[in-house]
Short mmCIF file of C-alpha atoms and ligand atoms in Angstrom, two decimals:
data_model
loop_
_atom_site.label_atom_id
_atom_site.label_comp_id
_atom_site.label_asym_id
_atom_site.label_seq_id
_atom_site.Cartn_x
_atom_site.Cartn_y
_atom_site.Cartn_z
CA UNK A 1 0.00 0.00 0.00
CA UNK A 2 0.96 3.44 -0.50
CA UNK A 3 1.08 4.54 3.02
CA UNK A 4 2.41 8.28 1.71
CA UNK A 5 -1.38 8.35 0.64
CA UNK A 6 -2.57 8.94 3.85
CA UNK A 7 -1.87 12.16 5.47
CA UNK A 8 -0.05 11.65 8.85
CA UNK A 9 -2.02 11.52 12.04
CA UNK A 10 -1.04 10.69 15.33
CA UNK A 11 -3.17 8.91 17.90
CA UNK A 12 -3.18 7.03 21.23
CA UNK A 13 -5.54 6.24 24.74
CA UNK A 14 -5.36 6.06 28.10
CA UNK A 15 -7.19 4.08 30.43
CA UNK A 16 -9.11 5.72 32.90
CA UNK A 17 -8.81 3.54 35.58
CA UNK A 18 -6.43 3.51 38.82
CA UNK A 19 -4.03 6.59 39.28
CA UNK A 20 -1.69 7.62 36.33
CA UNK A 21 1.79 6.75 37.33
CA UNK A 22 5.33 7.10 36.34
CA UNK A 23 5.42 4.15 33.37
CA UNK A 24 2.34 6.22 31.59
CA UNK A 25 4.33 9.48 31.89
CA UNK A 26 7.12 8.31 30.93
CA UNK A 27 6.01 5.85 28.30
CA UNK A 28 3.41 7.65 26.95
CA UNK A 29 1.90 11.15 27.99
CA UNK A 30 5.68 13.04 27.23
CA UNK A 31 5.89 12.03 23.63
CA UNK A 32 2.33 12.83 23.49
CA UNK A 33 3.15 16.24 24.43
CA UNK A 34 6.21 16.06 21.93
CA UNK A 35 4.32 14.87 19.21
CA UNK A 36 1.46 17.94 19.35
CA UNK A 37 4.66 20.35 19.13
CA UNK A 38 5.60 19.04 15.83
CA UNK A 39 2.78 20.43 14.19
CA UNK A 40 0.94 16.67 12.83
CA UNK A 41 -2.93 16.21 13.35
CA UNK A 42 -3.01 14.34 17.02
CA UNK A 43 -5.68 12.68 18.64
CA UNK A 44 -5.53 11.87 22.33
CA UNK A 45 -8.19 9.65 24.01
CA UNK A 46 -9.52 8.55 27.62
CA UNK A 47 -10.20 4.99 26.74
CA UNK A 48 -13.65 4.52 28.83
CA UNK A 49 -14.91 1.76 26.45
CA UNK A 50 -11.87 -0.45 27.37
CA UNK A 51 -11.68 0.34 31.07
CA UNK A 52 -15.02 -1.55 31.54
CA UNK A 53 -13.58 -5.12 30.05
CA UNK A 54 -12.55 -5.48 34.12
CA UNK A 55 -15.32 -3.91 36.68
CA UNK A 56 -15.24 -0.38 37.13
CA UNK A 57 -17.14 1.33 39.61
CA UNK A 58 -19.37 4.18 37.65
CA UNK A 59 -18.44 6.75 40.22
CA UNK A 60 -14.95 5.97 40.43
CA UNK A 61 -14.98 5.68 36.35
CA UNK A 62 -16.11 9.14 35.83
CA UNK A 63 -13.74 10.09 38.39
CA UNK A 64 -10.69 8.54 36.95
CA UNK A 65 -11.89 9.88 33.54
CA UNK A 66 -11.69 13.18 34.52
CA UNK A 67 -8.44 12.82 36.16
CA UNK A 68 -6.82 11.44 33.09
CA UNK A 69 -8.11 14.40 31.39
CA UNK A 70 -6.58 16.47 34.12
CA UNK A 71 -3.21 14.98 33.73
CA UNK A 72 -3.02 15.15 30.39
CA UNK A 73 -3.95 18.79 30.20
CA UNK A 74 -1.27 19.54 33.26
CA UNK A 75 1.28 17.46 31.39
CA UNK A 76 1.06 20.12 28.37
CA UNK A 77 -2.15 18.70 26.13
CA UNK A 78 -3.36 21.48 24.49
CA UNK A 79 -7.20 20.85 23.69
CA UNK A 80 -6.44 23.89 21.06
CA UNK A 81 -4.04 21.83 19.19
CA UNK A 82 -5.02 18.94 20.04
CA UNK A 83 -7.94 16.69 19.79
CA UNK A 84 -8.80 15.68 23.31
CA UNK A 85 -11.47 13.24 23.75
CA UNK A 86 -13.33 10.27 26.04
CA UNK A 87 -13.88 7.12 23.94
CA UNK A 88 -17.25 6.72 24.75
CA UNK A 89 -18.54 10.49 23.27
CA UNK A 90 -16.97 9.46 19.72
CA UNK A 91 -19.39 5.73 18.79
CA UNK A 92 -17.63 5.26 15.65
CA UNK A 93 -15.05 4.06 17.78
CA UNK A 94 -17.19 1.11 18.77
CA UNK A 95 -19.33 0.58 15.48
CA UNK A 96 -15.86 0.38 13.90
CA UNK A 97 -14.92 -2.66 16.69
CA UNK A 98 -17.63 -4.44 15.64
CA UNK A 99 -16.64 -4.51 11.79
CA UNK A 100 -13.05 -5.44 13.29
CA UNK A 101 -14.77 -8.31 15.55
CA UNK A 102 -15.59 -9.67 12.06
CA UNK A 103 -12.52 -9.53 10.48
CA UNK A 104 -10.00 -10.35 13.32
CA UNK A 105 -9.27 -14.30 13.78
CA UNK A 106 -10.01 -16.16 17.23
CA UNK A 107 -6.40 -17.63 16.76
CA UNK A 108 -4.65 -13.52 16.86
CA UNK A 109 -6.71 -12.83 19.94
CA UNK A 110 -5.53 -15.97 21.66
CA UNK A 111 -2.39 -14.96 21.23
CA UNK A 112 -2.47 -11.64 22.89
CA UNK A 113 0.56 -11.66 25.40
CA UNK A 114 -1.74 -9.04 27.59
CA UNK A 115 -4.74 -11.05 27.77
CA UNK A 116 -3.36 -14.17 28.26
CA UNK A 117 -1.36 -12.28 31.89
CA UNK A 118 -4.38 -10.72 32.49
CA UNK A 119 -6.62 -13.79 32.90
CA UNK A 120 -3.88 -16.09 33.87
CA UNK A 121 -5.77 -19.43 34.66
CA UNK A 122 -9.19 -18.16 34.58
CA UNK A 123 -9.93 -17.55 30.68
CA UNK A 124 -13.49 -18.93 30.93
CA UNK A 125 -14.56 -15.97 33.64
CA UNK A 126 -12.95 -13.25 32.18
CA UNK A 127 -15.44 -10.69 29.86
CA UNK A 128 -16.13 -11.40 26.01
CA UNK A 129 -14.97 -7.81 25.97
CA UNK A 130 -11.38 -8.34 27.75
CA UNK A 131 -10.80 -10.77 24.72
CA UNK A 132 -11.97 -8.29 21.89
CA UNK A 133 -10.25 -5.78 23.49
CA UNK A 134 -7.42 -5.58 20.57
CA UNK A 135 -10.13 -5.00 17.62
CA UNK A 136 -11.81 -1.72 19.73
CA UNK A 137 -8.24 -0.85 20.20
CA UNK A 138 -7.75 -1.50 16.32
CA UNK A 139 -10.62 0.79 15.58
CA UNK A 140 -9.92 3.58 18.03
CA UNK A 141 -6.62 3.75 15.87
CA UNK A 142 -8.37 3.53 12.32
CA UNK A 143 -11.06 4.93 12.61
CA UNK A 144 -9.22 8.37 11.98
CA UNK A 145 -6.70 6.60 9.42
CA UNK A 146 -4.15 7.38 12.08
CA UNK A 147 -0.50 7.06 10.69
CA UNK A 148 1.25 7.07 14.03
CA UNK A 149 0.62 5.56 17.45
CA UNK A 150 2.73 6.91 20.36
CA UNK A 151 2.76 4.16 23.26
CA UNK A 152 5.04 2.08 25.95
CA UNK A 153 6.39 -0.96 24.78
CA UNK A 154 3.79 -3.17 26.28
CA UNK A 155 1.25 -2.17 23.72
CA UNK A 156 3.44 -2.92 20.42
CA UNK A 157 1.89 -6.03 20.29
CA UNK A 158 -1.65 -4.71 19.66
CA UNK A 159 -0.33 -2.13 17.27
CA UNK A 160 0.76 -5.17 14.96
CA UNK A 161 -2.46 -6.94 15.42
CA UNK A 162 -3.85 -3.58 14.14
CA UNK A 163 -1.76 -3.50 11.12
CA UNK A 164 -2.78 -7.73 10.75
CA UNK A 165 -6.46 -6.03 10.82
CA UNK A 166 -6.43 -3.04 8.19
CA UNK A 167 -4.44 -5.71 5.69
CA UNK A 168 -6.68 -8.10 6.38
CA UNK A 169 -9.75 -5.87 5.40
CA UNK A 170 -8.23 -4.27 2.87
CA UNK A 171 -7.09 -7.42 1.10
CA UNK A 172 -10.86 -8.82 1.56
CA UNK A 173 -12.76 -5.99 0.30
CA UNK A 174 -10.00 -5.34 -2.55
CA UNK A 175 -9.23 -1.53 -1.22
CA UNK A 176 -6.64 0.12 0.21
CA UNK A 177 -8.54 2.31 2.42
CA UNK A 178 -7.21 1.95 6.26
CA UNK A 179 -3.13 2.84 6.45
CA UNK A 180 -0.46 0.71 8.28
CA UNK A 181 0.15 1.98 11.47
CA UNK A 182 3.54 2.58 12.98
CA UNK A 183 3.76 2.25 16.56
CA UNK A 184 6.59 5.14 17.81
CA UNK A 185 7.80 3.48 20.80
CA UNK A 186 10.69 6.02 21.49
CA UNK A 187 12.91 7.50 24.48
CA UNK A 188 15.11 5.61 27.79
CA UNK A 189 11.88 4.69 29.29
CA UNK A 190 9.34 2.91 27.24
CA UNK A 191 9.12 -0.08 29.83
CA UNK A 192 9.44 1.53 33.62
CA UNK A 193 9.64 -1.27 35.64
CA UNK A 194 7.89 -1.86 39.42
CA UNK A 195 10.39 -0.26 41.80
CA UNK A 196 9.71 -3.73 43.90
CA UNK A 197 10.65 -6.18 41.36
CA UNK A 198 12.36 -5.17 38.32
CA UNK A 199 11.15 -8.02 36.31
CA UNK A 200 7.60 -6.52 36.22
CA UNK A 201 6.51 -3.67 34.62
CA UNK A 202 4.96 -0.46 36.94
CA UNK A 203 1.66 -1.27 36.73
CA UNK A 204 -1.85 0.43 37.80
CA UNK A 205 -2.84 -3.27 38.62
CA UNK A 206 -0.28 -3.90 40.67
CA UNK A 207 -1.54 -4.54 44.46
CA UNK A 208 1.29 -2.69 45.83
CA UNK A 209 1.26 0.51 46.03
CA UNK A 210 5.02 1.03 46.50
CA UNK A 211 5.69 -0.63 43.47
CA UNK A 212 4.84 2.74 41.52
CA UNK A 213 5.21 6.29 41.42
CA UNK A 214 1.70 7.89 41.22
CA UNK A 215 1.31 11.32 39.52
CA UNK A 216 -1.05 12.39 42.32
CA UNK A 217 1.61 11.15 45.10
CA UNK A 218 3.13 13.93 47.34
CA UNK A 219 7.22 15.35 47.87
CA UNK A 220 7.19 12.98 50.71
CA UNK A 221 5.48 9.77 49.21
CA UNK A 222 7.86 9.97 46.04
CA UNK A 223 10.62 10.61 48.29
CA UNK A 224 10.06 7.38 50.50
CA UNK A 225 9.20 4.95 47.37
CA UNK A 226 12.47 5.94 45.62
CA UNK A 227 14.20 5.26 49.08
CA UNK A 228 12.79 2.01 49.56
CA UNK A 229 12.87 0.92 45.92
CA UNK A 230 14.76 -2.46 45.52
CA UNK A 231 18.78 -1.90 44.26
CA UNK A 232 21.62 -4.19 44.56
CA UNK A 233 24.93 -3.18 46.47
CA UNK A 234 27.37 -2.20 43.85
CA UNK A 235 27.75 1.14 42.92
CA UNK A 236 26.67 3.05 39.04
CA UNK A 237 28.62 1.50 36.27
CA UNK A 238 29.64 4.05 34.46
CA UNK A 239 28.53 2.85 31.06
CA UNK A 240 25.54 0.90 29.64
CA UNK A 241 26.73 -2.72 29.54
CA UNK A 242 27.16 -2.93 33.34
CA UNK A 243 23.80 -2.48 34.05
CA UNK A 244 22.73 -5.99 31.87
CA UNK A 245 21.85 -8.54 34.85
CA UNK A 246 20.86 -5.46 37.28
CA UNK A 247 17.18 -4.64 36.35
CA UNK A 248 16.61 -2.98 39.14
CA UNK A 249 19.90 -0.63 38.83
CA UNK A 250 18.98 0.10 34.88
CA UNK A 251 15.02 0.74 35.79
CA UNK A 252 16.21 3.77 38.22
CA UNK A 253 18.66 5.00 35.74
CA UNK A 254 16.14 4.65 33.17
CA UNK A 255 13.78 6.36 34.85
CA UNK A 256 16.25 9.32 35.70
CA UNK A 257 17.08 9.38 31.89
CA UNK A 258 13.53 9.51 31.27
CA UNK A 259 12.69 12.67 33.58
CA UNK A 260 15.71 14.55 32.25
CA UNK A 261 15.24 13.95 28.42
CA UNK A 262 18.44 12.28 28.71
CA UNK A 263 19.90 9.05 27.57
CA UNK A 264 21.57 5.99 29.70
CA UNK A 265 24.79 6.86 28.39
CA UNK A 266 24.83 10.38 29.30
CA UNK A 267 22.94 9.96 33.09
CA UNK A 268 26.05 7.26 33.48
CA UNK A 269 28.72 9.48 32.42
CA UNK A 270 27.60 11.83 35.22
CA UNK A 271 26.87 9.12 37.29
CA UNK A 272 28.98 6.55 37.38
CA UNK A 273 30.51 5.30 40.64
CA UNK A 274 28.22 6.69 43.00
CA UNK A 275 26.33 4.32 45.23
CA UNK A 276 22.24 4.09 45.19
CA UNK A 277 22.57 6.12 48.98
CA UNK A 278 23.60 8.54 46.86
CA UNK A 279 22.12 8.64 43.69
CA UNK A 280 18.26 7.54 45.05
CA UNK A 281 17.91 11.14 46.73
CA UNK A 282 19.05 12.89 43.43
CA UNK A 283 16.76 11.02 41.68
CA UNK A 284 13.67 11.49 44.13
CA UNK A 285 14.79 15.44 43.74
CA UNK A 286 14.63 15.12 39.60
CA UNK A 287 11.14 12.88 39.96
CA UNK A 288 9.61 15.93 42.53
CA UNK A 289 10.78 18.72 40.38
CA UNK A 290 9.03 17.52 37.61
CA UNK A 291 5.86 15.56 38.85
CA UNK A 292 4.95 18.35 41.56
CA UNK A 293 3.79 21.32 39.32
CA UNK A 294 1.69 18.71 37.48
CA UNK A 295 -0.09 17.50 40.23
CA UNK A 296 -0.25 20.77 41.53
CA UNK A 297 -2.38 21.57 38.28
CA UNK A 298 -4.10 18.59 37.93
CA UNK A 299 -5.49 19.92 41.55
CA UNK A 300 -6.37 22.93 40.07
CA UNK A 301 -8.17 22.15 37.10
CA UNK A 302 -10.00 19.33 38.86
CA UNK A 303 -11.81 22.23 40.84
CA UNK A 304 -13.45 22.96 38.09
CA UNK A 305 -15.08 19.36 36.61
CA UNK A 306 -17.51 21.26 34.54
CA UNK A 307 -14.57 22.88 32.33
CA UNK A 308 -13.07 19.78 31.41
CA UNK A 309 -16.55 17.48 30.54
CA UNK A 310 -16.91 21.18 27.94
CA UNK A 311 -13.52 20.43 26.70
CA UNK A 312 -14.24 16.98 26.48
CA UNK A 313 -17.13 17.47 24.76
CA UNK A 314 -15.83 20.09 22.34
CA UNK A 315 -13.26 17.10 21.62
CA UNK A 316 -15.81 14.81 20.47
CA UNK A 317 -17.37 17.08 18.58
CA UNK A 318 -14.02 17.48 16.23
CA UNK A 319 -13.30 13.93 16.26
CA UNK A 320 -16.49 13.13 14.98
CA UNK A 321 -15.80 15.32 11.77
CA UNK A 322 -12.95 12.64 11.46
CA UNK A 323 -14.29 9.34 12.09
CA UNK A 324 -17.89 9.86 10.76
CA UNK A 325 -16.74 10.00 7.11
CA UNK A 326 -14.48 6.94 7.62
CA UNK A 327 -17.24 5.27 9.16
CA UNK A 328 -19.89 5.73 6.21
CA UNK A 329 -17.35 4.78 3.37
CA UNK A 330 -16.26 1.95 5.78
CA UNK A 331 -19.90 0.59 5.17
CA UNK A 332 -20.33 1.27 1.97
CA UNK A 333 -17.33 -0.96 1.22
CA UNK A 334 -18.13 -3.63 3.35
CA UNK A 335 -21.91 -3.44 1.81
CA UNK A 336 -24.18 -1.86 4.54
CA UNK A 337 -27.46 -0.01 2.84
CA UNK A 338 -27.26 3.51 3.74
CA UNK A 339 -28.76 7.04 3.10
CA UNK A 340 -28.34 8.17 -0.25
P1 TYM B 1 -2.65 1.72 29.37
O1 TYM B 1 -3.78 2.53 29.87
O2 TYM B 1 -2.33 0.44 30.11
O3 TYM B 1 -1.33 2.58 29.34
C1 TYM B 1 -1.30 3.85 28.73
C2 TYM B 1 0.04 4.11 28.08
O4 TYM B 1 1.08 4.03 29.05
C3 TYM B 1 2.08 3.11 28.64
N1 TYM B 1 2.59 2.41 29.82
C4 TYM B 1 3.89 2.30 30.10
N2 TYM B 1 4.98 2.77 29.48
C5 TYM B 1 6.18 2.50 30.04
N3 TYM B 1 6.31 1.78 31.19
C6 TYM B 1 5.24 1.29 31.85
N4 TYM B 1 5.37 0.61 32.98
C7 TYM B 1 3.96 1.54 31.30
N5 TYM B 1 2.68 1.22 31.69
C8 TYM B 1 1.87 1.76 30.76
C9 TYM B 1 1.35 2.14 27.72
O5 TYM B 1 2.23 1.47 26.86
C10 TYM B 1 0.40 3.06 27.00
O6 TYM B 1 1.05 3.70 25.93
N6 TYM B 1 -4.58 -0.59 25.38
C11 TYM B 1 -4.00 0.65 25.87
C12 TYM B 1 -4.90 1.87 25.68
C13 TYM B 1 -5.39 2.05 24.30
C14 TYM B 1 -4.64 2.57 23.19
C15 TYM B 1 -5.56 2.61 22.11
C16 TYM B 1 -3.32 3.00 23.04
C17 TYM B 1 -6.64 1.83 23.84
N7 TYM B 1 -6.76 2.15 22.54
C18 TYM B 1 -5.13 3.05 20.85
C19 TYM B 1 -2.91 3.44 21.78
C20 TYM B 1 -3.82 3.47 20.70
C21 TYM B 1 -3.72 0.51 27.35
O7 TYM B 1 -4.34 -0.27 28.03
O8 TYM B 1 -2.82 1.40 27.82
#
């Protein structure tokens, strides 16, 4: 296909459920703010539809939904430049999942690395909706022809599986109509790891809450989880090779890279040498200094709840002058009678 056909477009979605923490910044919400300063079309979405594939409380869903919104405008989302939007405002997003629920195979869903953690053992109880998950995920991304899809590594996986789905319909209805997607997967910490066990990723889910850096958390909270975050005894290396075996070593540094737009290399050439009693409180300084004054306006704007459900609204309301067109020529190829 001719992807120069399709005029670049950036998207990507949060979930709105649990806090925000560290491995979303990182991973995700900074290159979203990069991305809207290079001028390309971006589309940035509170992923409601998807948060409800586990339980979610309805208060504490329209709580969390707001919040997300919150810390993405605090973070440096500009609803002016960019689109900002919940999913469940924009229904293209889920009349285009069901299209995709027809054209996706049982065998790609089964092998979706995320759903098969996320059940573990216990498939059979788990929602229909947990397991289609990747095809509403498919047509949040489509449905605006989006070119680009910012996101941690964890989700790279379910950008492929929605490349697998636009070739797949294009090759069945003969067009080439939806673009292959590129995940941009970019920057020293796409894969923050749990500050407890640096073989699993930071994780909303997981039941500890010193495991993770919240956006929300206070001076003195970040301070004490960066304290108490598990290291081994030998000092920085002071280049990148000494930190293979020492995930826990190489998740800090990451994360310092991360927070000061830096790479490994460079944090270790200033580094190198000193011992975690040293470098933990310079980090915990770095991590305040830049989460504070976003929480401190993600308090502020969430004193006024009414602004953000207009901006969120006002979102919708230019998404929809995207994905409505790509909806009605998506039926008309796949043969749905429609106004004429
Ligand atoms: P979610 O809500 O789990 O995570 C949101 C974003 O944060 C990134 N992320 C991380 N990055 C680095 N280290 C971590 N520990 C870490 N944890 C999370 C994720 O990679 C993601 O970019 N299925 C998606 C939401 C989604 C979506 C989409 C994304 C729905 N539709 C369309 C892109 C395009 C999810 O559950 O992300």
């Amino acid at each position: 296909m001719a992807e120069a056909s399709f005029t670049p477009r950036v998207f990507s979605g949060i979930q709105p459920s649990g806090d925000l923490h560290l491995g979303n910044y990182l991973g995700a919400i900074r290159r979203f703010v990069e991305m809207q300063a290079t001028g390309v079309e971006t589309v940035y979405c509170m992923v409601d539809l998807h948060a409800i594939t586990v339980w979610q409380d309805p208060a504490d869903l329209a709580r969390s939904t707001r919040t997300l919104c919150a810390g993405f405008l605090a973070a440096g989302i500009d609803p002016e430049k960019s689109i900002l939007i919940n999913q469940s405002q924009v229904p293209e997003h889920a009349q285009l999942a069901w299209i995709f629920n027809c054209v996706a195979r049982m065998g790609w869903m089964q092998r979706m690395t995320q759903f098969k953690d996320k059940v573990g053992k216990n498939a059979q109880n788990a929602s229909l909706g947990l397991f289609a998950y990747p095809a509403l995920m498919a047509a949040d991304i489509l449905i605006y022809h989006a070119t680009h899809v910012p996101v941690g590594e964890d989700q790279k996986q379910h950008v492929e599986l929605t490349r697998d789905i636009a070739a797949k319909f294009n090759h069945d209805y003969g067009v080439e109509f939806f673009p292959m997607t590129k995940p941009v997967i970019e920057g020293a910490a796409t894969r923050v790891m749990s500050l407890r066990d640096g073989a699993k990723k930071m994780s909303k889910s997981d039941p500890s809450d010193a495991s993770r850096i919240n956006m929300m958390d206070d001076a003195g909270t970040i301070a004490k989880k960066i304290r108490r975050a598990k290291t081994d005894p030998d000092a920085l290396p002071s280049e990148a090779d000494g930190l293979e075996e020492r995930p826990e070593a190489r998740n800090l540094v990451n994360i310092y890279a991360g927070l000061n737009d830096q790479t490994v290399d460079q944090v270790l050439a200033e580094m190198g040498g000193r011992q975690f009693s040293e470098f933990k409180p310079m980090l915990a300084d770095l991590a305040v200094s830049k989460l504070a004054p976003i929480s401190t306006e993600m308090t502020r704007l969430l004193d006024d709840p009414g602004e953000i459900d207009r901006i969120l609204a006002s979102g919708a309301q230019r998404a929809r002058a995207i994905t409505a067109p790509i909806l009605a020529r998506t039926y008309e190829i796949v043969g749905m009678v429609g106004p004429v």
